[in-house]
Coordinates of C-alpha atoms and ligand atoms in Angstrom, one line a residue:
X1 CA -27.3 15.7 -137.7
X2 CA -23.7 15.4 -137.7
X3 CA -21.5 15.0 -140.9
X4 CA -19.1 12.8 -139.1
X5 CA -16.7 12.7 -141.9
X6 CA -16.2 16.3 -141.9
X7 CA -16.0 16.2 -138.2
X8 CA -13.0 13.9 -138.6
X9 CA -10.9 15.8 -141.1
X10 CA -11.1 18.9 -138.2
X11 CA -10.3 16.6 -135.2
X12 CA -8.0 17.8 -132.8
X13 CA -5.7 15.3 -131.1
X14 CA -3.3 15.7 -128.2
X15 CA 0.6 15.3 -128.9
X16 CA 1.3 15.2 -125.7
X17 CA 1.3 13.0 -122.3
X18 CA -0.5 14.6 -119.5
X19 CA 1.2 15.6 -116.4
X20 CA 1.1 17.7 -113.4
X21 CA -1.6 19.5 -114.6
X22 CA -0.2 20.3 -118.4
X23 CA 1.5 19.1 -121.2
X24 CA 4.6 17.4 -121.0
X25 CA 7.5 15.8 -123.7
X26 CA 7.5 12.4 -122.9
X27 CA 11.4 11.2 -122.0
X28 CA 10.3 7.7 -124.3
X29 CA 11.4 8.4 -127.9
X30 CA 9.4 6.0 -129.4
X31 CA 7.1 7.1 -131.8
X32 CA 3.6 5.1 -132.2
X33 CA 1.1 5.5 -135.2
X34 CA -2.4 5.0 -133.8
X35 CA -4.2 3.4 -136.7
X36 CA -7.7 3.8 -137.4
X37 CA -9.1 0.5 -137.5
X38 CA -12.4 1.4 -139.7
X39 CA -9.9 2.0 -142.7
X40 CA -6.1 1.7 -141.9
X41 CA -5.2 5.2 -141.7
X42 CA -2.7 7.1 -139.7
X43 CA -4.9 8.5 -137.4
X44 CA -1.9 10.5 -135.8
X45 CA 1.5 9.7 -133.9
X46 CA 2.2 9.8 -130.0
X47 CA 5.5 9.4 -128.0
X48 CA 5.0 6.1 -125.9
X49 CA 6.5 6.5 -122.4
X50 CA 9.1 4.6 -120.4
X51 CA 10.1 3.8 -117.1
X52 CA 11.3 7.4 -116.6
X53 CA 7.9 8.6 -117.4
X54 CA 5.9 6.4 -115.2
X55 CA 8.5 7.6 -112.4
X56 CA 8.0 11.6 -112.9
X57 CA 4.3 10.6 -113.3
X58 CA 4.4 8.5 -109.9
X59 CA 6.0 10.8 -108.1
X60 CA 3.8 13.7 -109.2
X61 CA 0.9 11.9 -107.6
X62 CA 2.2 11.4 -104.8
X63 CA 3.0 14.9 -104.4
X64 CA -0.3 16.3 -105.1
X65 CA -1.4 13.2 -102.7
X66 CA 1.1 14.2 -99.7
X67 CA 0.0 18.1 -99.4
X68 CA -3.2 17.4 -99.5
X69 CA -4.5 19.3 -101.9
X70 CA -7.3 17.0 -103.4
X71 CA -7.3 14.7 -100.1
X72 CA -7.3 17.5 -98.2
X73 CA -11.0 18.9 -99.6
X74 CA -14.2 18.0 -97.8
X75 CA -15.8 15.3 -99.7
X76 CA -18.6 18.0 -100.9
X77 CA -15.6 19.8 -102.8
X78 CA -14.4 16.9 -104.8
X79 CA -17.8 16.1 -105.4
X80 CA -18.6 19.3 -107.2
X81 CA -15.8 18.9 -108.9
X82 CA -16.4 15.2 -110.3
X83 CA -20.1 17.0 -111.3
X84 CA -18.9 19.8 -113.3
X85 CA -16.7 17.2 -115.2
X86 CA -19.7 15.5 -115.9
X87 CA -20.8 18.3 -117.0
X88 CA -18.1 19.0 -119.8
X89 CA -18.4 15.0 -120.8
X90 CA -21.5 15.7 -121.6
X91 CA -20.7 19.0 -123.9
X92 CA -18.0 17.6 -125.1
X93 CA -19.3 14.2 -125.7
X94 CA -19.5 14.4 -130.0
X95 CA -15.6 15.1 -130.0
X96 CA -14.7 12.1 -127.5
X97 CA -17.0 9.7 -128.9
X98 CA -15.7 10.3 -132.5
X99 CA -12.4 10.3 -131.3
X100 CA -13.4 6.8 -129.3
X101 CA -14.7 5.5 -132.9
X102 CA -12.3 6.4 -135.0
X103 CA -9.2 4.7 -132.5
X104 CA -11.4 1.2 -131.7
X105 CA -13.8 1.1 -134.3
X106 CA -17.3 1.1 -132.7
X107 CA -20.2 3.1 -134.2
X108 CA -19.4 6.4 -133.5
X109 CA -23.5 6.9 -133.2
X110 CA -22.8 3.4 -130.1
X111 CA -19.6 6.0 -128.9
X112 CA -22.0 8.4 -128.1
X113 CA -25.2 7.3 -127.2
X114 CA -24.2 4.4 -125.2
X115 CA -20.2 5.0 -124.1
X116 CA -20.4 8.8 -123.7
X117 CA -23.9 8.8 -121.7
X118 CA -22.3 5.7 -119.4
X119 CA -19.4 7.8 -118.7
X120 CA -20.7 11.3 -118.0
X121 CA -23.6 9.5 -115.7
X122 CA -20.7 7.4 -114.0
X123 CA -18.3 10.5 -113.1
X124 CA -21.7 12.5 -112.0
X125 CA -22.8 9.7 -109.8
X126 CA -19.6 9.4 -108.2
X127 CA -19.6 13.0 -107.6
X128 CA -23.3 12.7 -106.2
X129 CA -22.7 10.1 -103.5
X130 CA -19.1 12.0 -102.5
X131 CA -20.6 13.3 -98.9
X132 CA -23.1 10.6 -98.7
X133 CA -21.0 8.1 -97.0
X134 CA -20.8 8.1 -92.9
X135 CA -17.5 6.5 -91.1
X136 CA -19.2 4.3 -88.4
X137 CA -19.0 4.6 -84.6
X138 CA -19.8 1.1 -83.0
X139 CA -21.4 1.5 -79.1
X140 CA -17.9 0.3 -77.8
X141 CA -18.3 1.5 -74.4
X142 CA -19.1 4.3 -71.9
X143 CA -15.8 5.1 -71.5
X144 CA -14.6 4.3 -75.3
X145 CA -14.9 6.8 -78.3
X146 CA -14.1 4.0 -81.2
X147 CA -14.3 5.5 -85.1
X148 CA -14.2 3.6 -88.1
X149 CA -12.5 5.7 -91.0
X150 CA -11.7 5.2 -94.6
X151 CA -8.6 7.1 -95.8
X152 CA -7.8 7.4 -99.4
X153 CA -4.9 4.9 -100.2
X154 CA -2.7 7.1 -101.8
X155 CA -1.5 6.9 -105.6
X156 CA -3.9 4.6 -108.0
X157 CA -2.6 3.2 -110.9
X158 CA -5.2 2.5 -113.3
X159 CA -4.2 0.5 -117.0
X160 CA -7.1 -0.5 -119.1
X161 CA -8.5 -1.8 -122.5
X162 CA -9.5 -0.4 -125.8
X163 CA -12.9 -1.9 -126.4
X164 CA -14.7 0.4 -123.7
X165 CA -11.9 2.9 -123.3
X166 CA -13.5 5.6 -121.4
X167 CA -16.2 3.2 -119.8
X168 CA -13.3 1.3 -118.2
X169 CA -11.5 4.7 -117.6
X170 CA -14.9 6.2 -115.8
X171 CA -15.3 3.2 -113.8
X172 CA -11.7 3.2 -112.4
X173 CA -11.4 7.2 -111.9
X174 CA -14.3 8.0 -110.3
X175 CA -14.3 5.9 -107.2
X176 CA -10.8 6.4 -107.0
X177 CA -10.6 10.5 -107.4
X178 CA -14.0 10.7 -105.4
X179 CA -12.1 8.7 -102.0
X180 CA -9.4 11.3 -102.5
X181 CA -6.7 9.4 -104.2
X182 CA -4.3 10.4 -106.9
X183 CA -3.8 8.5 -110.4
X184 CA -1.6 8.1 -112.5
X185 CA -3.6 6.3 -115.9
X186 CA -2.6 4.1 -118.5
X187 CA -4.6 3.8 -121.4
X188 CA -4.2 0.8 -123.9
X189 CA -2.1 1.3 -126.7
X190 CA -4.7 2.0 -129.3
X191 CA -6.9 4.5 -127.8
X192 CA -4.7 7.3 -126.2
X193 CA -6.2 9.9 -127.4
X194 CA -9.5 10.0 -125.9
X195 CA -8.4 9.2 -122.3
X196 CA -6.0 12.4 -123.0
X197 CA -8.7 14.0 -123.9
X198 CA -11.2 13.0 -120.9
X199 CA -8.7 13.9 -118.4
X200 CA -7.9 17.2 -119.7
X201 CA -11.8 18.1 -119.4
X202 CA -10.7 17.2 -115.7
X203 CA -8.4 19.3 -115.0
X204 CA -11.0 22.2 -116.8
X205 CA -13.5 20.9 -114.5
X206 CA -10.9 22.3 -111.5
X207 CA -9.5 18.9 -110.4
X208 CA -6.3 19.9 -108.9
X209 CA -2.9 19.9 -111.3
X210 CA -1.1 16.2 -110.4
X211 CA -3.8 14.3 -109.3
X212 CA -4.6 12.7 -112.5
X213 CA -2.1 12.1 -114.7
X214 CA -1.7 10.0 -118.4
X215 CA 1.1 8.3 -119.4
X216 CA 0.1 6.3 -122.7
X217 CA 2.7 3.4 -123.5
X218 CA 3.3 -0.3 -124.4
X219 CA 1.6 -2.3 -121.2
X220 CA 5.3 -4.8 -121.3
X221 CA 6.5 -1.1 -120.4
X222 CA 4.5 1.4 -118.7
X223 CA 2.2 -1.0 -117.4
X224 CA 4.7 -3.5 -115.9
X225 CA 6.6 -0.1 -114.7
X226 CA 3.4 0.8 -112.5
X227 CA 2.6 -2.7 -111.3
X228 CA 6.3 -2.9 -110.2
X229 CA 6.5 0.5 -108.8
X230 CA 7.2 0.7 -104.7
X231 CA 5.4 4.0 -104.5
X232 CA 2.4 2.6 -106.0
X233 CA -0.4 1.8 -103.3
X234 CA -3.0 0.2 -105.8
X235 CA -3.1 -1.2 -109.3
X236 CA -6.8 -1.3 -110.8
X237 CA -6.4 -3.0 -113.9
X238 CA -9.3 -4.1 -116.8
X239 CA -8.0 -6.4 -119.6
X240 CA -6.8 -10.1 -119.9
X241 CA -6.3 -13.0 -117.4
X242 CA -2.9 -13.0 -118.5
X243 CA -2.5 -9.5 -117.9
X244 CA -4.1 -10.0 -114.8
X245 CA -2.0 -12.7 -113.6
X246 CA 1.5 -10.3 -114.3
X247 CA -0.1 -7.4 -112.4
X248 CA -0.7 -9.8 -109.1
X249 CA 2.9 -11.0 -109.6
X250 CA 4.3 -7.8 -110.3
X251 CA 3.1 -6.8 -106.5
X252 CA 4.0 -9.8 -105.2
X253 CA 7.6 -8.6 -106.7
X254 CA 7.3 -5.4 -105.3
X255 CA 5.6 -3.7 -102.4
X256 CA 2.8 -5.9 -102.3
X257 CA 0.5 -3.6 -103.6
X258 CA -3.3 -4.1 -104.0
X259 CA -4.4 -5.3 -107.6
X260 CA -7.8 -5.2 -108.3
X261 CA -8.3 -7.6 -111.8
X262 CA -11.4 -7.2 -114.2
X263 CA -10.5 -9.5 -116.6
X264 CA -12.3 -11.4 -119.2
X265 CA -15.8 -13.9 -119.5
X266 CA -16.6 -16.8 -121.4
X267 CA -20.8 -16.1 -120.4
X268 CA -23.2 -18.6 -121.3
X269 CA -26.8 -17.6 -121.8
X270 CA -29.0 -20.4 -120.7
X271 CA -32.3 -21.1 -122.6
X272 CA -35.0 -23.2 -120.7
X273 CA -37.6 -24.6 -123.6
X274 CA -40.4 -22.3 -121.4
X275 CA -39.0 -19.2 -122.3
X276 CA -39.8 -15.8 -124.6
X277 CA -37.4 -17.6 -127.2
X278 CA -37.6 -15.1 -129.8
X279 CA -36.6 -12.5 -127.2
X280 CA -33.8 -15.2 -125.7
X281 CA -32.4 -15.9 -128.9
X282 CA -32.3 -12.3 -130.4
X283 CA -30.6 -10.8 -127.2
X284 CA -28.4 -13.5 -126.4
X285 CA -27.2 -12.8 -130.7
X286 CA -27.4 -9.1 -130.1
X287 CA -25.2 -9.4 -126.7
X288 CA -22.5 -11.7 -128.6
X289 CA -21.9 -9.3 -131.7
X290 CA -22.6 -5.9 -129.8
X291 CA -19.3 -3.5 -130.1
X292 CA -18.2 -6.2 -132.5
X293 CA -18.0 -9.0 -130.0
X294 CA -15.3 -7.1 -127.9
X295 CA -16.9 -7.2 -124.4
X296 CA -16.1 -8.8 -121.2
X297 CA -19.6 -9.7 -120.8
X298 CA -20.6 -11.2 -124.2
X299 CA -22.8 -14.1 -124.2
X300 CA -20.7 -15.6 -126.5
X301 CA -22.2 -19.4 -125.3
X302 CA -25.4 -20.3 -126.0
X303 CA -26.3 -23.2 -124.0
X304 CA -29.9 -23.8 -125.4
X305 CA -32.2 -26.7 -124.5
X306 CA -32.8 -29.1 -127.6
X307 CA -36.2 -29.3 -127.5
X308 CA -36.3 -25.7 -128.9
X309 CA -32.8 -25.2 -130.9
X310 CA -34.2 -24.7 -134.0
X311 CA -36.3 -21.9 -133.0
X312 CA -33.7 -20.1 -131.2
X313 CA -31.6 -20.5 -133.7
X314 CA -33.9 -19.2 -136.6
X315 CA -34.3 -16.2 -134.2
X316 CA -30.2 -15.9 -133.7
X317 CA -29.6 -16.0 -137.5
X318 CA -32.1 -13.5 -138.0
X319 CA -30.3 -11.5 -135.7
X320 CA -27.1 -11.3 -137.2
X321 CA -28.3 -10.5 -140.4
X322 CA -29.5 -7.6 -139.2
X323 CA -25.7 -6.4 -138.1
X324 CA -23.6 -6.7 -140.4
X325 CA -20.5 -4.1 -140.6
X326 CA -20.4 -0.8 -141.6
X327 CA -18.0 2.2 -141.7
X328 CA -18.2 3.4 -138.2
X329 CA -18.5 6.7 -139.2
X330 CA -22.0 5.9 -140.8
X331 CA -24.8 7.3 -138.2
X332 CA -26.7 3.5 -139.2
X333 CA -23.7 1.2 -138.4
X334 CA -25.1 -1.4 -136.0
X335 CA -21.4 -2.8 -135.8
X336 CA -17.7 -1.1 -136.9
X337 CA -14.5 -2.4 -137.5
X338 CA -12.3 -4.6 -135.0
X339 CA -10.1 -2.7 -133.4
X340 CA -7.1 -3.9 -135.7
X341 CA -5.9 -6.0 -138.0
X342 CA -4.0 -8.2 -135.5
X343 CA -7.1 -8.7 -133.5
X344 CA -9.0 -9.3 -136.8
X345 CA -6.7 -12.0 -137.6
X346 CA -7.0 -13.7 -133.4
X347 CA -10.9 -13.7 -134.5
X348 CA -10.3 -15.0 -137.7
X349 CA -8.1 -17.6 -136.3
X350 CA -10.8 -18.7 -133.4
X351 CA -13.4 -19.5 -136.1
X352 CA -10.5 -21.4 -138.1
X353 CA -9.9 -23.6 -134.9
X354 CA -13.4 -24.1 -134.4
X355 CA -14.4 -25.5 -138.1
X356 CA -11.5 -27.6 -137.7
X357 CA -12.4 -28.9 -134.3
X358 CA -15.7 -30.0 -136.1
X359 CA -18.2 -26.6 -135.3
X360 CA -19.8 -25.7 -138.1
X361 CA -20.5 -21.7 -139.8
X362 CA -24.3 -21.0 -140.2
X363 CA -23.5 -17.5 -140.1
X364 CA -20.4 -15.4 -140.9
X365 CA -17.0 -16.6 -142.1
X366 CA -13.9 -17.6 -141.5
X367 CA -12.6 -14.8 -143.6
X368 CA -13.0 -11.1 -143.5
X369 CA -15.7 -9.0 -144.3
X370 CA -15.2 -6.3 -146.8
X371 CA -17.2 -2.9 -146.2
X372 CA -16.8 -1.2 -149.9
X373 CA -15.4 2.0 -149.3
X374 CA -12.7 0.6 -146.8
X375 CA -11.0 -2.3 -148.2
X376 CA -8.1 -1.5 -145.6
X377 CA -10.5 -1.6 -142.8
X378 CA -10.6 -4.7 -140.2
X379 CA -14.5 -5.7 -140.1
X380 CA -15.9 -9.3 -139.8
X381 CA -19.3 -10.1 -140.0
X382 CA -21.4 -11.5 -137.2
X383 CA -20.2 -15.7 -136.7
X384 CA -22.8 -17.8 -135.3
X385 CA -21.5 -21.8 -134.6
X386 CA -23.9 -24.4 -134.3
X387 CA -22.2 -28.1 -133.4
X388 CA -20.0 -26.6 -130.3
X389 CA -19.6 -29.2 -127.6
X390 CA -18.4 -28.6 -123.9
X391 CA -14.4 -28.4 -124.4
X392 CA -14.0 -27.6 -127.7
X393 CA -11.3 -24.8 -128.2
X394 CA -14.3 -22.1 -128.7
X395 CA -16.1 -23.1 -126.1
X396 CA -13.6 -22.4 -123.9
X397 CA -11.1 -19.4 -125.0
X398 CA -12.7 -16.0 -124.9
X399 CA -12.7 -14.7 -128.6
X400 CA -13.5 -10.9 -128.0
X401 CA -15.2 -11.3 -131.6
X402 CA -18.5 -11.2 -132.5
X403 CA -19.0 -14.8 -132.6
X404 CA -21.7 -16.6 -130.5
X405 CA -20.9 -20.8 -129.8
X406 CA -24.2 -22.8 -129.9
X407 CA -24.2 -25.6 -127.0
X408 CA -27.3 -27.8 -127.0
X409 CA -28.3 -29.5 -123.8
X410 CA -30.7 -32.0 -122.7
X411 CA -31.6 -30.2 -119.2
X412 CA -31.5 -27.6 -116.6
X413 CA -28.6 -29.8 -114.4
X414 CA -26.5 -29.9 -117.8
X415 CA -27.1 -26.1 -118.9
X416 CA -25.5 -25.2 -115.2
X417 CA -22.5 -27.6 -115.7
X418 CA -21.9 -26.1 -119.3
X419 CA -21.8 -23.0 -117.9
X420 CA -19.6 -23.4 -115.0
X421 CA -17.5 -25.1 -117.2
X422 CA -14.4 -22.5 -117.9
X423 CA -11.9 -20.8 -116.0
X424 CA -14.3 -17.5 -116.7
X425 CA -16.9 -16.0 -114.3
X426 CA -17.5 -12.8 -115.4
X427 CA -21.5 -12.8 -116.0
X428 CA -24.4 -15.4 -117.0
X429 CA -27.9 -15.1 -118.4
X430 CA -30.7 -17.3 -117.6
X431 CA -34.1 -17.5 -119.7
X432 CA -37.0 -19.0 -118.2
X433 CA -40.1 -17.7 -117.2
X434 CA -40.4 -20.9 -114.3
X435 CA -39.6 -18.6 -110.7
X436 CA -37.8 -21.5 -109.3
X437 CA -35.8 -22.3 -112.4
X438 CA -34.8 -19.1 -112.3
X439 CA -33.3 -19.0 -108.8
X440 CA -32.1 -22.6 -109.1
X441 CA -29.9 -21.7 -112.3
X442 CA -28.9 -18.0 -110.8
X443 CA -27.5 -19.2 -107.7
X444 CA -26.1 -22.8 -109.6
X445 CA -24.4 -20.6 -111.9
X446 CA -20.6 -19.0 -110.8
X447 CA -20.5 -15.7 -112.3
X448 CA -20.5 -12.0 -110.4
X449 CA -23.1 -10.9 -112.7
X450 CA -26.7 -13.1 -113.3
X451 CA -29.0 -11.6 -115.7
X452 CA -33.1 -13.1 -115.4
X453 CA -34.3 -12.6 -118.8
X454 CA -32.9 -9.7 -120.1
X455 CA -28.7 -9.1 -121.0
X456 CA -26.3 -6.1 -119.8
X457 CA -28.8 -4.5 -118.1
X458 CA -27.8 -3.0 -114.6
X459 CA -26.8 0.9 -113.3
X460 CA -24.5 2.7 -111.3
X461 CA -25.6 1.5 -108.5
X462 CA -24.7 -2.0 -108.8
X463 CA -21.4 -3.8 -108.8
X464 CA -19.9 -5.2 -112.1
X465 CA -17.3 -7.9 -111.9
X466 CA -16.7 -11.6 -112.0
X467 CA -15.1 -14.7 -109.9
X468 CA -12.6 -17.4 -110.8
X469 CA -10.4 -16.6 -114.0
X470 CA -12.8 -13.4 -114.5
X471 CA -11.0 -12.1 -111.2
X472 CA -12.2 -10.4 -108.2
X473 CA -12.2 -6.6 -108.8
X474 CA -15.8 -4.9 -108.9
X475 CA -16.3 -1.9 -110.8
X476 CA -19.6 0.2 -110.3
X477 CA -21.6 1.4 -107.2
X478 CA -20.5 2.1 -103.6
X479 CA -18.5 -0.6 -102.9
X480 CA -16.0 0.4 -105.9
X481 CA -15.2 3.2 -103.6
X482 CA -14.2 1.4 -101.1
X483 CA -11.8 -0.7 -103.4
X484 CA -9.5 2.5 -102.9
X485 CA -9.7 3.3 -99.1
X486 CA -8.1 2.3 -96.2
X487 CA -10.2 1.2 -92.9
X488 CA -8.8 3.2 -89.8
X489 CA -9.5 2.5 -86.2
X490 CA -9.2 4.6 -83.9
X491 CA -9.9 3.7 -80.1
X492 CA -10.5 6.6 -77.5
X493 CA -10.4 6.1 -74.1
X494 CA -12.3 8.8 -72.2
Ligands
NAP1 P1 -4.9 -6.6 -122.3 O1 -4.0 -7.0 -123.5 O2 -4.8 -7.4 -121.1 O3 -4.5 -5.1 -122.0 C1 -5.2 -4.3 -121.0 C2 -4.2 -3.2 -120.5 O4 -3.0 -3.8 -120.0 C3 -3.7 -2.4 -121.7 O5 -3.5 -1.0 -121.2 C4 -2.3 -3.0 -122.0 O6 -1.4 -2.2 -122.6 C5 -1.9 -3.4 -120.6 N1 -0.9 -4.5 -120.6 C6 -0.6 -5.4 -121.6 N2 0.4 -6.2 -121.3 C7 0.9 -5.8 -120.1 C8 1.9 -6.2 -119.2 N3 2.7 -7.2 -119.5 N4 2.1 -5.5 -118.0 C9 1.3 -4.5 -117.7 N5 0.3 -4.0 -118.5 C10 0.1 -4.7 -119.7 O7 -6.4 -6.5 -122.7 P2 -7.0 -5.9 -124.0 O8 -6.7 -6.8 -125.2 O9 -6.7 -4.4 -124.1 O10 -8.6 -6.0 -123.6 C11 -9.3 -7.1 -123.8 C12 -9.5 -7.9 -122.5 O11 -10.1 -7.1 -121.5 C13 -10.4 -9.1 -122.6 O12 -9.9 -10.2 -122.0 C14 -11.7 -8.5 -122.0 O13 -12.6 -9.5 -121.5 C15 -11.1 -7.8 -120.8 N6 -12.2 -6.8 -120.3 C16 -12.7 -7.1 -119.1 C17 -13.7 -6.2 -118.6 C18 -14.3 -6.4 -117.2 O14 -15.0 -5.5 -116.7 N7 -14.1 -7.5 -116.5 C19 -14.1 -5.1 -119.3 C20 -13.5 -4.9 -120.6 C21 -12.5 -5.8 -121.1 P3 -1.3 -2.3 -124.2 O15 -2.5 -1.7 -124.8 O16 -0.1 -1.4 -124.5 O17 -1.1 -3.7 -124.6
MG2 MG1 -3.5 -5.6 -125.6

């Protein structure tokens, strides 16, 4: 097994932003420590780029776009190229999911079991279904020839989060690169390293020089700079509504780019009194503090029936018990650190607002968890809330914390306005094990993504994404693909 201490004293990390097919200076002179969250080290230093970088790094796309040299390939060729990357994520996968844990904080043994595997089966799939996608040919006419075609758009921008970094990096380049496109990518401030270090296995993998490219910077700077830019054709963007919101403006500002938002969820898990509760209440607990709370998708409200909230709750408390945080770096870690002290302190603060608004702690804290050996480190320990009423502040802001609201309802019609209650629709859980309850609430319930008695579960070939505040981008599948093309007519007259 691995010693992933001693792995971490060796680890190599890129100095450098990625472009054109090596490594480049960036023209930004700041210098940014990334800090590793799990103790407060200097994990290393990285020059954040400007608005000249995101130009050079624009214009190289296009370039590589404009000759053709990736767009140009028969769809068989890219797809044997997106393979073999999946082939060196998967060799190289100790290295990036290390490099994963030690920038964000997760479990390094999470990184690579769960992150890694997503990714490398992500980039393989896309590379699978490249020349498994027919233009149409609608019966026009006798005398007509008419030909439905997607193009690639162009140049991609893609800016993401931290708390799945190469996930959310996976899910944006491979439909992209597959349709032909070139990108230019923007990983989130804390986690350059390993979106360096995917797309270097890339360009290994024989993905032509420009087509991918990394600029790592501030979002107010590099980000803003792509969503502003006139020779951007798309924006696909995972992170915050507010975020979100800038990147739709910034188009509207511009060239009027498409922006596709994935942005955050508020998702209730519904228990009906019928249901497994043990196995309700334990995953709804388990999908609230998993990767420390900081996922889109966390059912971090659960809307419970009160006939059988003492169960579920003995169930949920057992739960959390069982993951409490560890050093990251430990192969047993059910949860890491936070992915920074400032976030720790936004948790920290939620919880504060919530006692004060009258919820009370059954689990957890409102203060910080100390793992022994890493006093510096930024861990809290699984929250649960009991007392939480629709409206209150932490029913309705998204936390990104491992704390899970407790909402107690009277029936099914009240469980389905509690849940449709925020600006979020990302994803929803229902419990049940009545058929027709189960439809009623699933189709009742405003969210992208229903799960029927299970959480998070789903593959590559289904679409993830939300609706209202959780905006309208889908990530995952075949239809991600077409997130990045352009439809083409073309009528012949024979
Ligand atoms: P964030 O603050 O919105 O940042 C996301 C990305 O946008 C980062 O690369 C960030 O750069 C950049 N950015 C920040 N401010 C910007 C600006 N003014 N203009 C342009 N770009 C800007 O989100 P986060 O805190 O990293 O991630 C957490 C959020 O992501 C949560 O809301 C979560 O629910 C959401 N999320 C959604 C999904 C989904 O699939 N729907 C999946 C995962 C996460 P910096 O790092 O430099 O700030
Ligand atoms: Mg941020």
């Amino acid at each position: 097994m691995t010693n992933w201490i001693e792995s971490a004293d060796s680890l190599v990390l890129p100095a450098k932003h990625l472009i054109d097919g090596g490594w480049v200076d960036a023209f930004g002179e700041e210098i940014f420590s990334v800090v590793a969250p799990r103790d407060g080290s200097v994990l290393g230093q990285i020059a954040l780029g400007n608005e000249r970088d995101v130009d050079r790094a624009v214009a190289t796309a296009r370039a590589a776009f404009e000759d053709r040299r990736w767009s140009g390939l028969r769809p068989a060729q890219r797809g044997a190229v997106l393979r073999r990357w999946a082939e060196l994520i998967q060799e190289n996968a100790a290295d990036l999911a290390l490099t994963i844990s030690l920038e964000m904080g997760k479990p390094v043994r999470e990184a690579l079991g769960v992150e890694l595997r997503a990714v490398a089966n992500c980039i393989r799939w896309y590379g699978e279904i490249a020349d498994k996608r027919p233009d149409e040919s609608p019966a026009a006419g006798d005398d007509v020839v008419a030909l439905i075609t997607r193009e690639p758009a162009g140049v991609v921008a893609a800016v993401v989060p931290w708390n799945f970094p190469l996930t959310m990096t996976a899910w944006k380049l491979g439909p992209s690169l597959v349709a032909g496109n070139s990108v230019v990518l923007k990983p989130a401030e804390q986690t350059p390293y390993s979106a360096l270090k995917l797309a270097e296995l890339a360009l290994q993998a024989g993905l032509p020089d420009g087509v991918l490219n990394v600029v790592p910077g501030r979002g107010h700077i590099v980000g803003k700079a792509l969503g502003l830019h006139h020779d951007v054709d798309i924006v696909t963007f995972t992170g915050s509504p507010e975020v979100g919101r800038a990147f739709l403006r910034y188009s509207g500002e511009s060239n009027g780019k498409r922006v596709w938002p994935e942005l955050g969820g508020k998702s209730a898990s519904i228990i009906l009194p019928d249901a497994d509760l043990e196995k309700a209440a334990r995953m709804t607990a388990w999908g609230s503090f998993y990767n420390q709370g900081e996922m889109c998708s966390a059912s971090s409200r659960m809307v419970v029936h009160r006939d059988v909230v003492d169960e579920v709750l003995e169930h949920a408390r057992a739960q959390a018990r069982e993951m409490a945080p560890a050093d990251p770096l430990d192969q047993d870690a059910p949860l890491g650190s936070l992915v920074s002290e400032a976030h720790l302190e936004r948790v920290l603060g939620h919880v504060r607002n919530a006692v004060a608004d009258g919820a009370e702690i059954v689990e957890g804290s409102t203060e910080r968890a100390v793992v022994d050996a890493h006093p510096g480190g930024s861990y809290i320990a699984p929250t649960i809330l009991t007392g939480v009423t629709p409206g209150m502040r932490i029913e309705q802001q998204e936390v990104f914390g491992p704390v899970l609201s407790v909402i107690t309802v009277d029936s099914e019609e009240e469980a389905i306005r509690v849940a449709n209650g925020t600006e979020y629709g990302l994803a929803a859980s229902v419990w049940t094990r009545d058929l027709g309850a189960a439809h009623r609430v699933s189709r009742a319930v405003k969210a992208g993504i229903v799960w029927v008695n299970c959480f998070e579960e789903g593959d590559m070939s289904v679409p993830f994404g939300g609706v209202k505040g959780s905006g309208f981008g889908r990530d995952k599948s075949a239809h991600a693909i077409d997130k990045f093309t352009d439809l083409k007519t073309t009528w012949i007259e024979l």
